[in-house]
GROMACS .gro file of C-alpha atoms in nm:
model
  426
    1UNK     CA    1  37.057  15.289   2.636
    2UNK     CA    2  36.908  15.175   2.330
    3UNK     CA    3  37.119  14.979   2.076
    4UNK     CA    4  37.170  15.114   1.716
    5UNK     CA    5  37.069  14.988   1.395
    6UNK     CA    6  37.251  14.788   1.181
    7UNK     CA    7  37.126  14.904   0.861
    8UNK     CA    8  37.195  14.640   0.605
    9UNK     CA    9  37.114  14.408   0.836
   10UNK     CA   10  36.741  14.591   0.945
   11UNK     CA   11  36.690  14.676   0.598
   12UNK     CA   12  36.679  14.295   0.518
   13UNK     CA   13  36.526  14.172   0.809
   14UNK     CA   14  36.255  14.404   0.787
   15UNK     CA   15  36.131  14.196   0.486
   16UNK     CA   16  36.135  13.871   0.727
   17UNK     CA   17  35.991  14.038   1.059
   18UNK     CA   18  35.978  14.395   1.059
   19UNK     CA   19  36.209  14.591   1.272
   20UNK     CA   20  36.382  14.542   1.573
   21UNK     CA   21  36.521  14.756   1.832
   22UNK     CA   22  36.719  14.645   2.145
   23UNK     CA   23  36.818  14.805   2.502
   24UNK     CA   24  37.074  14.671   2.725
   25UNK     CA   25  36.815  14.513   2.986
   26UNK     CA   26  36.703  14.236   2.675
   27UNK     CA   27  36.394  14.418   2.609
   28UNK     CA   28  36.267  14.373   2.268
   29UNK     CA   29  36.048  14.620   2.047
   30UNK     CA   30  35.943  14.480   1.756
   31UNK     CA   31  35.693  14.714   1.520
   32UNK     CA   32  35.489  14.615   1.238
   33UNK     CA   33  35.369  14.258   1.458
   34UNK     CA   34  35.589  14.025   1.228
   35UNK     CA   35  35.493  13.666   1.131
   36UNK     CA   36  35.666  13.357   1.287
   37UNK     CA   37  35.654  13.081   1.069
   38UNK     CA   38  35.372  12.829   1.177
   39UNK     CA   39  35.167  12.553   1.047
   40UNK     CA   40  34.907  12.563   0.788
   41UNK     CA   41  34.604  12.698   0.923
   42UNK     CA   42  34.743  12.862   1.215
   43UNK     CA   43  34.648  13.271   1.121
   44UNK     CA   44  34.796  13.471   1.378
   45UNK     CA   45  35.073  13.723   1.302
   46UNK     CA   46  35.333  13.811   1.608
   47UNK     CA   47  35.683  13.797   1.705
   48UNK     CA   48  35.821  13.493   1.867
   49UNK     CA   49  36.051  13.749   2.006
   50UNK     CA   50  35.772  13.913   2.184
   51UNK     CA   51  35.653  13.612   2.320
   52UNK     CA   52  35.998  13.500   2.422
   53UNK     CA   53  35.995  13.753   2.660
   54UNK     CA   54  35.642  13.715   2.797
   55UNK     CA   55  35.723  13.381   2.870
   56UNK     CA   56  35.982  13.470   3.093
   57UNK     CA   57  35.864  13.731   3.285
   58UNK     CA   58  35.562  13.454   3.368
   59UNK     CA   59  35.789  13.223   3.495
   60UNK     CA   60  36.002  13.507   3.675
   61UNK     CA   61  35.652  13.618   3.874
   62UNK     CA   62  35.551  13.242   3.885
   63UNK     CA   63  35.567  13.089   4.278
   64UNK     CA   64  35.984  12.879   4.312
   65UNK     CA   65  36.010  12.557   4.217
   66UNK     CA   66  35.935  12.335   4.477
   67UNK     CA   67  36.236  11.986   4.500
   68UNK     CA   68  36.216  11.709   4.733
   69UNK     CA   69  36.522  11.556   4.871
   70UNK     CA   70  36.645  11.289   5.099
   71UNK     CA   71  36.853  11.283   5.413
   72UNK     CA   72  36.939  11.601   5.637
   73UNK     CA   73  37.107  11.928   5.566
   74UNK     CA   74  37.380  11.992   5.458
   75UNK     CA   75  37.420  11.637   5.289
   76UNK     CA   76  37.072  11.614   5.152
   77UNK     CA   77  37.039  11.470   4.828
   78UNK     CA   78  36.804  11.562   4.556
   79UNK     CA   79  36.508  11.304   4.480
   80UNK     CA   80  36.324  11.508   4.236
   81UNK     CA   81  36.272  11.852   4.110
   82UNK     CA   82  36.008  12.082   3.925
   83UNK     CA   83  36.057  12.262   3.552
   84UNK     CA   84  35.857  12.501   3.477
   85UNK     CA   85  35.736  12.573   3.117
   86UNK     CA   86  35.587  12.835   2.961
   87UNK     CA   87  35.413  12.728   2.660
   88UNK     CA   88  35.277  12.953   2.354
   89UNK     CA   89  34.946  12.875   2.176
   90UNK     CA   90  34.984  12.950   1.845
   91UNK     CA   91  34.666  12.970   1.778
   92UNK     CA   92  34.578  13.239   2.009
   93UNK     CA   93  34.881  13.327   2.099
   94UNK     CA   94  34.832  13.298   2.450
   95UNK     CA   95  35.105  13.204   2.699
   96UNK     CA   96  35.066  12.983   3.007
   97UNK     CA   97  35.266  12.773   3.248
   98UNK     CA   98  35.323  12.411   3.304
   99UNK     CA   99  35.501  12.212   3.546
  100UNK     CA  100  35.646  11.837   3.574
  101UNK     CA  101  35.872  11.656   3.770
  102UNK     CA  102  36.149  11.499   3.678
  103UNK     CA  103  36.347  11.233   3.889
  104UNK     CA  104  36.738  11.323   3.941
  105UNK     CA  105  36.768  10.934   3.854
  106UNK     CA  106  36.662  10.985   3.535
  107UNK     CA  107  36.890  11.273   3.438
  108UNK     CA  108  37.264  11.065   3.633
  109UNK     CA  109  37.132  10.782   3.396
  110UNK     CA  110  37.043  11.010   3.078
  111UNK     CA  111  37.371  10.933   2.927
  112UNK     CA  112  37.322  10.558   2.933
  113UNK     CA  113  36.948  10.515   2.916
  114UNK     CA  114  36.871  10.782   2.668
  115UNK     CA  115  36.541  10.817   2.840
  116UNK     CA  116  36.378  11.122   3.066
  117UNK     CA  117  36.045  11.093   3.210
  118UNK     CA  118  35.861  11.415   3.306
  119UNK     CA  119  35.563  11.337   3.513
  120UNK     CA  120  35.282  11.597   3.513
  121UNK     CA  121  35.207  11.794   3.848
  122UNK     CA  122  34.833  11.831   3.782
  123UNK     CA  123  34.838  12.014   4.136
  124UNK     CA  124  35.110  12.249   4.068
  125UNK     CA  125  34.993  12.636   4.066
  126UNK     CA  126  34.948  12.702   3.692
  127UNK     CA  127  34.858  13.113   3.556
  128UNK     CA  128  34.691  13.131   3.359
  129UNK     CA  129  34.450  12.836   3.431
  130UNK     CA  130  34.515  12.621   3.151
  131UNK     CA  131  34.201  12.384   3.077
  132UNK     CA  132  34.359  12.098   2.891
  133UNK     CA  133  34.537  11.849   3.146
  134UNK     CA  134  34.702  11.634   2.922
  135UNK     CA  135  34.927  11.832   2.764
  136UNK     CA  136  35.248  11.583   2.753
  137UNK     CA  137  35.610  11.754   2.701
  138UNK     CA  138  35.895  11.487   2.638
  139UNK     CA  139  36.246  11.542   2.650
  140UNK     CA  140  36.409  11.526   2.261
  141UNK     CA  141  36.715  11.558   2.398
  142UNK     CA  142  36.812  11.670   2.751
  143UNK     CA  143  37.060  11.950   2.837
  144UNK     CA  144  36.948  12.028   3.149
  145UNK     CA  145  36.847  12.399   3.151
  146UNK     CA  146  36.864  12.394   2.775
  147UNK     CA  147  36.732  12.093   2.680
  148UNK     CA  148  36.526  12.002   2.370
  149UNK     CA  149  36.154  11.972   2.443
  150UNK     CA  150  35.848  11.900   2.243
  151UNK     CA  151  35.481  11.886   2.253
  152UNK     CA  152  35.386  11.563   2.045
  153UNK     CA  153  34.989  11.565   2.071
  154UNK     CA  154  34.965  11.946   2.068
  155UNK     CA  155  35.142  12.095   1.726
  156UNK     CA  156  34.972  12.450   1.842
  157UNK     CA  157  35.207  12.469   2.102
  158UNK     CA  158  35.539  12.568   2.159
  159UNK     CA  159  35.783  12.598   2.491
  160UNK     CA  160  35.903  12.958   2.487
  161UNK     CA  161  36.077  12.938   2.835
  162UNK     CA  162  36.152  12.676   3.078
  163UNK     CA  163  36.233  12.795   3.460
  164UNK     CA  164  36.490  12.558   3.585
  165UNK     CA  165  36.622  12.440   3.931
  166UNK     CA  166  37.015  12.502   3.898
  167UNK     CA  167  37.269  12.460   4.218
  168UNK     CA  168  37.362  12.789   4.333
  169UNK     CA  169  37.690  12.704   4.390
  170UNK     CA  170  37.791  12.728   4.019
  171UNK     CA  171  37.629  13.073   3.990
  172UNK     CA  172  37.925  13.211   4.199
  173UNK     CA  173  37.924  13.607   4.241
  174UNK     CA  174  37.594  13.638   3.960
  175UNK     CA  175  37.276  13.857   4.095
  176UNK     CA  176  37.048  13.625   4.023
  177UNK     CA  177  37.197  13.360   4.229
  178UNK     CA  178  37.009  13.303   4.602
  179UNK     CA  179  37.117  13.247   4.919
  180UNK     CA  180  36.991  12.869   4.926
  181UNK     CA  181  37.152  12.581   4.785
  182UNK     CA  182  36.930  12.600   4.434
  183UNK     CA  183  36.824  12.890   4.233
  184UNK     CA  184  36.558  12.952   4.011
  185UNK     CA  185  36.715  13.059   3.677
  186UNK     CA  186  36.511  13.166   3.344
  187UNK     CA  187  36.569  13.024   3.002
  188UNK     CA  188  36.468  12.985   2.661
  189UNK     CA  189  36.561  12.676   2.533
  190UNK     CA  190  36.650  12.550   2.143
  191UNK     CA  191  36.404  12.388   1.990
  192UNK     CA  192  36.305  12.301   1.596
  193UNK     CA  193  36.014  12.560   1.646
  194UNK     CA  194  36.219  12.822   1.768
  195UNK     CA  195  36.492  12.749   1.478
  196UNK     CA  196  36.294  13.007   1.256
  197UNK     CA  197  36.466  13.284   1.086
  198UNK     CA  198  36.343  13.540   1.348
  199UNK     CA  199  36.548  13.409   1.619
  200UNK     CA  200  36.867  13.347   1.370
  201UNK     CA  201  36.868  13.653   1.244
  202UNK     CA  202  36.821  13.838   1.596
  203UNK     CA  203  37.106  13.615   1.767
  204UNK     CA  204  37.341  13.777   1.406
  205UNK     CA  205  37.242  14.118   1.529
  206UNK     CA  206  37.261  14.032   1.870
  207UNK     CA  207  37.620  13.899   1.820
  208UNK     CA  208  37.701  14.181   1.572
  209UNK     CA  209  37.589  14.477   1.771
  210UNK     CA  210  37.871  14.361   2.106
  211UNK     CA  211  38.163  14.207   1.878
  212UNK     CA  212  38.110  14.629   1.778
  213UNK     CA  213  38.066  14.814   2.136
  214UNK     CA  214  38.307  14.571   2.235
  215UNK     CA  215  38.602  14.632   1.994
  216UNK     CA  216  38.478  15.013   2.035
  217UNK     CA  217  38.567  14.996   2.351
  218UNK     CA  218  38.920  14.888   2.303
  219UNK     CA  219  38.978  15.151   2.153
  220UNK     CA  220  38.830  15.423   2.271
  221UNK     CA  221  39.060  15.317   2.608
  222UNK     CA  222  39.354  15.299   2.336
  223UNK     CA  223  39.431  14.895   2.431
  224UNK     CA  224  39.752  14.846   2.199
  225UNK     CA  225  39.864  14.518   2.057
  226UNK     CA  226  40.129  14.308   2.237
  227UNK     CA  227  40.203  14.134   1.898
  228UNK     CA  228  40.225  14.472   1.723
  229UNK     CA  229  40.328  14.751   1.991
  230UNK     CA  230  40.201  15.107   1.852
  231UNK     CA  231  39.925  14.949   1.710
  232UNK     CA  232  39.563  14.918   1.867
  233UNK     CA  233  39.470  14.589   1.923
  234UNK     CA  234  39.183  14.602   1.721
  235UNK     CA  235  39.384  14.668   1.417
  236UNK     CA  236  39.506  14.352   1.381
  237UNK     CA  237  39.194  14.079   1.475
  238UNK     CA  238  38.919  14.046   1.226
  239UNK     CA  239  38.579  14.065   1.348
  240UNK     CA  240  38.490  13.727   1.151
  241UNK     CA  241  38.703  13.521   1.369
  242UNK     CA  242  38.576  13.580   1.713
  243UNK     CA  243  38.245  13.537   1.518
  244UNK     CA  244  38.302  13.247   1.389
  245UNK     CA  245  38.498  13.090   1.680
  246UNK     CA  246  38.202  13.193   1.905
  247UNK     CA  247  37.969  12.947   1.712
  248UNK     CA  248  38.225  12.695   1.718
  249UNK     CA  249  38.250  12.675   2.080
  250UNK     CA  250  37.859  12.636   2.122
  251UNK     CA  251  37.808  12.369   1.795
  252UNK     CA  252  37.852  12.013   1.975
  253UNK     CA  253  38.140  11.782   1.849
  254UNK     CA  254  37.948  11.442   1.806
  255UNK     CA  255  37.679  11.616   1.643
  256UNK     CA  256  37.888  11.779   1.418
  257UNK     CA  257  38.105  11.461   1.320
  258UNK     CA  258  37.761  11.320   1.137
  259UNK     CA  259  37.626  11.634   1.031
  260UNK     CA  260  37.593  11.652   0.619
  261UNK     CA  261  37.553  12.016   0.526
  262UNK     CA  262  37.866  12.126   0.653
  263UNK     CA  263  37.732  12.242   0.988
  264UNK     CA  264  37.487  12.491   0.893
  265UNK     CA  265  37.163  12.365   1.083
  266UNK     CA  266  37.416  12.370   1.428
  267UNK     CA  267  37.518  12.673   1.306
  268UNK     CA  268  37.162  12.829   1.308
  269UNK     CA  269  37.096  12.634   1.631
  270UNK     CA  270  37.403  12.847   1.825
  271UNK     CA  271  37.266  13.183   1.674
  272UNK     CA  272  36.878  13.114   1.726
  273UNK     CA  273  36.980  13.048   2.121
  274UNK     CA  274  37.145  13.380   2.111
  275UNK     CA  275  36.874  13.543   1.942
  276UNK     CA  276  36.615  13.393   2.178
  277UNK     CA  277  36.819  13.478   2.508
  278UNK     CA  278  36.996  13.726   2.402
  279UNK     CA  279  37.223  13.858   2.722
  280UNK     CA  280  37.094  13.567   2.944
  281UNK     CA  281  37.291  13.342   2.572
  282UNK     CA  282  37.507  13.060   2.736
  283UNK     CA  283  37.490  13.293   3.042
  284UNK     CA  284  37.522  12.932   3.277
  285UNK     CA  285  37.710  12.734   3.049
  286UNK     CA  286  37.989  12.501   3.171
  287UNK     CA  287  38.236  12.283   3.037
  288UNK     CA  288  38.401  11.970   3.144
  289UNK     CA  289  38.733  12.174   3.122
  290UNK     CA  290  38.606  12.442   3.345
  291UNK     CA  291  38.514  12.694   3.073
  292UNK     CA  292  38.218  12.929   3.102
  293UNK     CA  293  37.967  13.146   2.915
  294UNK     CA  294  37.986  13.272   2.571
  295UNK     CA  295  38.368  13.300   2.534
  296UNK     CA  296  38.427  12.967   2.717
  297UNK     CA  297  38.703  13.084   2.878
  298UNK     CA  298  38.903  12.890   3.185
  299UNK     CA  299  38.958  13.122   3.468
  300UNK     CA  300  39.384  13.097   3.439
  301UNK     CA  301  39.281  13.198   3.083
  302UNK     CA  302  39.069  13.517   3.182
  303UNK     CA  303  39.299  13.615   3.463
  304UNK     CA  304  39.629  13.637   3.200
  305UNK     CA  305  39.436  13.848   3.001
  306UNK     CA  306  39.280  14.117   3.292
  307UNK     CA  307  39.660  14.111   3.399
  308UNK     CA  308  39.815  14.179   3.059
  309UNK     CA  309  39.612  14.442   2.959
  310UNK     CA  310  39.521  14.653   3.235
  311UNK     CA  311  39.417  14.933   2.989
  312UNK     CA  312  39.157  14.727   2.865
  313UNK     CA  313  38.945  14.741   3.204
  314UNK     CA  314  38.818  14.405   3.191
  315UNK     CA  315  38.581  14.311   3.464
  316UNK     CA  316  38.838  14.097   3.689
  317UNK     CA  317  38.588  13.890   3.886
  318UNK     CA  318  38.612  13.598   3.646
  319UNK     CA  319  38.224  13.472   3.634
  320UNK     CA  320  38.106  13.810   3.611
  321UNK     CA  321  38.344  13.924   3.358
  322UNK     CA  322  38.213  13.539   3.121
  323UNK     CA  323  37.859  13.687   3.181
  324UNK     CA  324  37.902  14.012   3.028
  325UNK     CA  325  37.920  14.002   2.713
  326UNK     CA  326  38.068  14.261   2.559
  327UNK     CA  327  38.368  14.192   2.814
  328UNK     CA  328  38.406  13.816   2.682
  329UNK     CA  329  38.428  13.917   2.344
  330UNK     CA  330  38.707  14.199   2.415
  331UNK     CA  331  38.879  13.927   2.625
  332UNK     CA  332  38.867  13.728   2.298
  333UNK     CA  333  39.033  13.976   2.116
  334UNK     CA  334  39.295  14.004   2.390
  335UNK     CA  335  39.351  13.631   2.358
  336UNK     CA  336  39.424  13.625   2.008
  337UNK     CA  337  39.629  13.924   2.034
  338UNK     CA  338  39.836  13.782   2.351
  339UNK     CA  339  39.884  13.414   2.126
  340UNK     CA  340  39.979  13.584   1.827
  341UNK     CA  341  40.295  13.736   1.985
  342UNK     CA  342  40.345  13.407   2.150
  343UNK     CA  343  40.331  13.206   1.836
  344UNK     CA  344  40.549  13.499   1.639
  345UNK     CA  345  40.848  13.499   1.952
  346UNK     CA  346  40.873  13.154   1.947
  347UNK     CA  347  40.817  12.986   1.585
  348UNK     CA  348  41.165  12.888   1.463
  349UNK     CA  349  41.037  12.878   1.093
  350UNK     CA  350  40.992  13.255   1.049
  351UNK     CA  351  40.972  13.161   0.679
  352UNK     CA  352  40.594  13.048   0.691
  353UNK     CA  353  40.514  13.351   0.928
  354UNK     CA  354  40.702  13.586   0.687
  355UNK     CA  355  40.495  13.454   0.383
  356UNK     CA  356  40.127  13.395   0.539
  357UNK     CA  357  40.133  13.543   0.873
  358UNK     CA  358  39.992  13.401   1.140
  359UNK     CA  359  39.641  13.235   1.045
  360UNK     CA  360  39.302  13.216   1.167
  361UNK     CA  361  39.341  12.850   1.160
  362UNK     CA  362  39.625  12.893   1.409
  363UNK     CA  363  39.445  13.074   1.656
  364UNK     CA  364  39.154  12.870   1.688
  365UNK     CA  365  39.439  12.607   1.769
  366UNK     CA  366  39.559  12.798   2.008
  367UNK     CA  367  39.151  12.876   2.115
  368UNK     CA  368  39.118  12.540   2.172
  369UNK     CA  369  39.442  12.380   2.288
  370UNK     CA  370  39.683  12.700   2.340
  371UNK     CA  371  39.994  12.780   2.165
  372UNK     CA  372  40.211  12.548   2.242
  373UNK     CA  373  40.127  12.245   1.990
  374UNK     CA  374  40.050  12.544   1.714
  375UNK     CA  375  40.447  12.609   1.757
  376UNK     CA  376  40.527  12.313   1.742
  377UNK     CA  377  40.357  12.181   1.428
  378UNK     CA  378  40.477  12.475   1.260
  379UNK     CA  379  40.852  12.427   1.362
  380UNK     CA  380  40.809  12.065   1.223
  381UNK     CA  381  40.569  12.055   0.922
  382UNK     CA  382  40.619  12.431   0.794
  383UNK     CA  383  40.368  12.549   0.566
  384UNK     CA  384  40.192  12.174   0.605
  385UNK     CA  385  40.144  12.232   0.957
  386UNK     CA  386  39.782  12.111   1.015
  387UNK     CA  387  39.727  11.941   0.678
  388UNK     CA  388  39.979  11.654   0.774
  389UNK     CA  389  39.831  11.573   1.083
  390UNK     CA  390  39.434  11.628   0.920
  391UNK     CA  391  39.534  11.401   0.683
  392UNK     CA  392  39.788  11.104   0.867
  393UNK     CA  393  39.657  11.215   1.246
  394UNK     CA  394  39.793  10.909   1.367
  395UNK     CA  395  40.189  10.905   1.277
  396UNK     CA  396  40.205  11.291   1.278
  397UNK     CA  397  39.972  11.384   1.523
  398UNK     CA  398  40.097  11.657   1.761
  399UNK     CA  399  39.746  11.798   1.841
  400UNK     CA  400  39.504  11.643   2.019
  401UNK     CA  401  39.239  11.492   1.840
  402UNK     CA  402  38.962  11.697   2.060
  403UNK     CA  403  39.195  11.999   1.880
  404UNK     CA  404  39.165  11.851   1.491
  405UNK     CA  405  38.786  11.807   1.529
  406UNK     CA  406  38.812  12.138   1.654
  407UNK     CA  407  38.971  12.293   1.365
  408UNK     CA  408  38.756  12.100   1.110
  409UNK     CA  409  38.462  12.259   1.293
  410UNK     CA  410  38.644  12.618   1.262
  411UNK     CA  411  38.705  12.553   0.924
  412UNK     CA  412  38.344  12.412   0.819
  413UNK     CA  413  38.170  12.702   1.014
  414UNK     CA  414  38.423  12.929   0.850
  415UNK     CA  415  38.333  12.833   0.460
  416UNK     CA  416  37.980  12.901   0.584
  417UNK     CA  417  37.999  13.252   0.544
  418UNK     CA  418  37.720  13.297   0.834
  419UNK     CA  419  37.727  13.672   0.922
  420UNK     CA  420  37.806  13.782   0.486
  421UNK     CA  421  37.444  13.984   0.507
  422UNK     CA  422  37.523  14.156   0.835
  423UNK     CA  423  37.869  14.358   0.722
  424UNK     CA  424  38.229  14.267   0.621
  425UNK     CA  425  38.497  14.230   0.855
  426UNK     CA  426  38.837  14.354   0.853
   0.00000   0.00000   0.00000
């Protein structure tokens, strides 16, 4: 099924890269051969896009990964692994694979050592044969399958695609997962020279183009509102909040805390992953709380919301229903729905509802830290319900501080006014 176009959004891109067309497999179609934005002197015009998706398909056809471990089955312990990269020439704009090693030592003791060797595997099967063997990739910073590489001594070229050794056991019921304790899974991951406004733009239109099928969906199955019965439930959640909060789960805390434009670089990073991935974006992403995939969701979390609205059809196996995408964003809106009737049953001081409703600001509390608190910061601070505890966190806190940076984030990302060229919301 091929997706539509968006046409403000085509119309202005068009001037940056030409055209772009999607179908539901990923596939990109890009006409007119746009220009990605390279280095002086390097002449040839195509879409990163393009090669994107030649990189993976190399890797995908490439021989496993091979990983050595220690001890016997089923206690066996990983010694060290391979990554495979492919890399882009620039110049040419030929692709070709690379492989290293890298030691699971080294990644247990990134956090405190700050330091990742990858050691070349100058025997490893490499298509096409690539003549130069001292092509050195170091780790910027490491997030395992997503991790931040670059290619000091070679400015020509770029990692496009990393193939990457990941535990099966976290794939749960995904295809792609094997029937061995690793699988091989398929990636493009951020870096500065993929932060162009080619993969931005895409991961806007990527975004764009399911926040639509997905609230389309809703109602074309006539989901109604538990906050305001009779009413769909797309009547009554803007499109600019599960936007917005869908960046906010994917820009990083700490680097956020000492960014200084207001978040807009880690901004672009979240929607130039997306654009690059596409529906493989934060497809194996984890969270220390249990949360997965684009919505970041907690299973309890997904569950409530398959159970409460039945009409919605959500997918109910829980890690399939994270990886879809279009199914994580309706399960968004079902959230927000669900947590605006909660916070309207239960708020005591019906005066602030009465006279400015029930906020985007509260339900990115309640995104991050559930209702709860949001009640009961509203009960006791009225209409200064988050500005007292922004403001004097430590004798009025009631949220959690993880939930305050939160909110700052939400509200940062907010004034950024990311998706204004792509259409307004509700």
């Amino acid at each position: 099924m091929r997706y539509f176009y968006f046409l403000v959004a085509a119309v202005m891109l068009s001037g940056f890269f030409g055209w772009i067309n999607f179908d539901y497999a990923g596939e990109i179609t890009v006409i007119n051969k746009p220009a990605v934005i390279l280095p002086a002197g390097h002449a040839p015009r195509f879409s990163i896009l393009q090669k994107i998706q030649e990189g993976m398909d190399l890797l995908r056809k490439s021989p496993p990964l091979i990983f050595e471990t220690k001890n016997k089955k089923p206690t066996s312990e990983l010694v060290r692994k391979q990554i495979a990269f492919a890399l882009l020439d620039t110049e040419s704009g030929d692709i070709f694979e690379q492989r290293v090693w890298v030691r699971e030592q080294d990644i247990k003791n990134y956090k405190k050592t700050g330091v990742i060797t990858l050691e070349p595997c100058v025997t490893c099967y490499i298509a096409p044969i690539n003549n130069d063997k001292k092509i050195n990739i170091n780790v910027k910073w490491w997030n395992s399958f997503n991790t931040f590489y670059e290619i000091p001594d070679h400015p020509k070229l770029i990692v496009v695609a990393n193939k990457y050794l990941f535990p099966s056991k976290y794939l749960a019921s995904l295809p792609e997962k094997s029937k061995s304790q690793y699988t091989d899974i398929v990636y493009a991951p951020y870096s500065k020279r993929l932060h162009i406004v080619e993969t931005i733009e895409t991961g806007k239109i990527y975004l764009e183009k399911n926040i639509d099928q997905a609230f389309a969906e809703l109602e074309t199955d006539k989901v109604t509102s538990r906050f305001l019965p009779g009413t769909l439930v797309t009547k009554n959640i803007s499109k600019d909040l599960v936007r917005n909060i869908i960046v906010v789960e994917h820009v990083d805390p700490d680097s956020f805390s000492s960014a200084t434009d207001g978040g807009q670089e880690l901004s672009e990073r979240v929607l130039a992953v997306i654009g690059a991935n596409q529906e493989l974006a934060y497809r194996y992403t984890g969270s220390p709380a249990g949360a997965s995939g684009l919505a970041q969701f907690i299973k309890s979390t997904y569950d409530n919301m398959v159970s409460r609205y039945p009409k919605a059809k959500l997918i109910k196996n829980y890690n399939s229903g994270m990886a879809n995408h279009i199914n994580a964003i309706k399960a968004m809106v079902l959230f927000f729905d669900s947590h605006r009737k909660e916070i309207a049953d239960k708020t005591t001081r019906q005066d602030v509802i009465k006279s400015f409703g029930i906020t985007e600001e509260m339900l990115a509390a309640t995104y991050n830290g559930g209702p709860g608190r949001v009640i009961k910061s509203v009960n006791k601070y009225g209409l200064a319900w988050l500005s007292r505890q922004l403001d004097f966190p430590q004798t009025t806190k009631i949220f959690r501080l993880e939930t305050l940076n939160y909110l700052k984030k939400f509200q940062a990302i907010k004034n950024l006014n990311l998706f204004a060229d792509i259409g307004n919301s509700l």
